[in-house]
């Protein structure tokens, strides 16, 4: 599921940075329940910002849409 994959990624980043050592913030933010329109907008903002950051690297197509990032995150093992 989408939020489960994001929770895993967010928990790893939280541990590495020390902002969420036990993963409890990631678990709350990316829970499978309560996807309101606002929460979905936060998700889209997150994905758009990540896609823009990737576009600034040589490893990502500069004109790629958020759909490509979603595909890469959720369909590639």
Tab-separated table of C-alpha atoms in Angstrom:
chain	number	residue	atom	x	y	z
A	1	UNK	CA	0.000	0.000	0.000
A	2	UNK	CA	1.075	3.536	-0.778
A	3	UNK	CA	1.173	4.857	2.759
A	4	UNK	CA	3.035	1.780	4.015
A	5	UNK	CA	5.863	2.387	1.568
A	6	UNK	CA	6.020	6.081	2.478
A	7	UNK	CA	5.975	5.195	6.172
A	8	UNK	CA	8.993	2.922	5.647
A	9	UNK	CA	10.899	5.628	3.763
A	10	UNK	CA	9.987	8.324	6.310
A	11	UNK	CA	10.950	6.081	9.239
A	12	UNK	CA	14.368	5.390	7.693
A	13	UNK	CA	15.008	9.111	7.103
A	14	UNK	CA	13.791	9.908	10.624
A	15	UNK	CA	16.199	7.393	12.150
A	16	UNK	CA	19.128	8.598	10.032
A	17	UNK	CA	18.546	12.250	10.882
A	18	UNK	CA	17.605	11.659	14.510
A	19	UNK	CA	14.281	13.490	14.133
A	20	UNK	CA	12.170	10.332	14.560
A	21	UNK	CA	14.395	7.682	16.174
A	22	UNK	CA	11.605	5.188	16.874
A	23	UNK	CA	9.512	5.815	13.750
A	24	UNK	CA	6.415	6.888	15.683
A	25	UNK	CA	6.018	10.172	13.771
A	26	UNK	CA	6.301	8.396	10.419
A	27	UNK	CA	3.738	5.805	11.563
A	28	UNK	CA	1.276	8.526	12.543
A	29	UNK	CA	1.771	10.719	9.463
A	30	UNK	CA	1.598	7.868	6.933
A	31	UNK	CA	-1.101	5.718	8.562
A	32	UNK	CA	-3.558	3.972	6.231
A	33	UNK	CA	-6.578	5.714	7.775
A	34	UNK	CA	-8.051	9.197	7.531
A	35	UNK	CA	-6.913	10.358	4.089
A	36	UNK	CA	-8.703	13.704	4.005
A	37	UNK	CA	-8.420	16.093	1.038
A	38	UNK	CA	-5.922	18.132	3.082
A	39	UNK	CA	-3.796	15.080	3.818
A	40	UNK	CA	-3.783	14.167	0.138
A	41	UNK	CA	-2.641	17.726	-0.711
A	42	UNK	CA	0.220	17.337	1.779
A	43	UNK	CA	1.153	14.080	0.037
A	44	UNK	CA	1.083	15.762	-3.382
A	45	UNK	CA	3.236	18.634	-2.105
A	46	UNK	CA	5.723	16.117	-0.725
A	47	UNK	CA	5.865	14.240	-4.028
A	48	UNK	CA	6.185	17.421	-6.094
A	49	UNK	CA	9.028	18.715	-3.917
A	50	UNK	CA	10.812	15.365	-4.142
A	51	UNK	CA	10.396	15.272	-7.931
A	52	UNK	CA	11.845	18.810	-8.202
A	53	UNK	CA	14.822	17.859	-6.029
A	54	UNK	CA	15.458	14.787	-8.161
A	55	UNK	CA	15.191	16.845	-11.346
A	56	UNK	CA	18.148	18.902	-10.121
A	57	UNK	CA	20.363	15.797	-10.298
A	58	UNK	CA	21.880	14.110	-13.322
A	59	UNK	CA	20.115	10.851	-12.452
A	60	UNK	CA	16.552	12.052	-13.095
A	61	UNK	CA	14.833	13.434	-16.218
A	62	UNK	CA	14.273	17.170	-15.727
A	63	UNK	CA	10.764	17.136	-17.234
A	64	UNK	CA	9.529	14.018	-15.436
A	65	UNK	CA	6.181	14.216	-13.705
A	66	UNK	CA	5.269	13.111	-10.201
A	67	UNK	CA	3.757	9.969	-11.760
A	68	UNK	CA	7.246	8.724	-12.641
A	69	UNK	CA	8.416	9.261	-9.066
A	70	UNK	CA	5.374	7.401	-7.736
A	71	UNK	CA	6.093	4.548	-10.110
A	72	UNK	CA	9.726	4.422	-9.016
A	73	UNK	CA	8.842	4.447	-5.320
A	74	UNK	CA	5.990	1.978	-5.364
A	75	UNK	CA	6.598	-0.422	-8.249
A	76	UNK	CA	10.323	-0.975	-8.435
A	77	UNK	CA	11.589	-3.498	-5.846
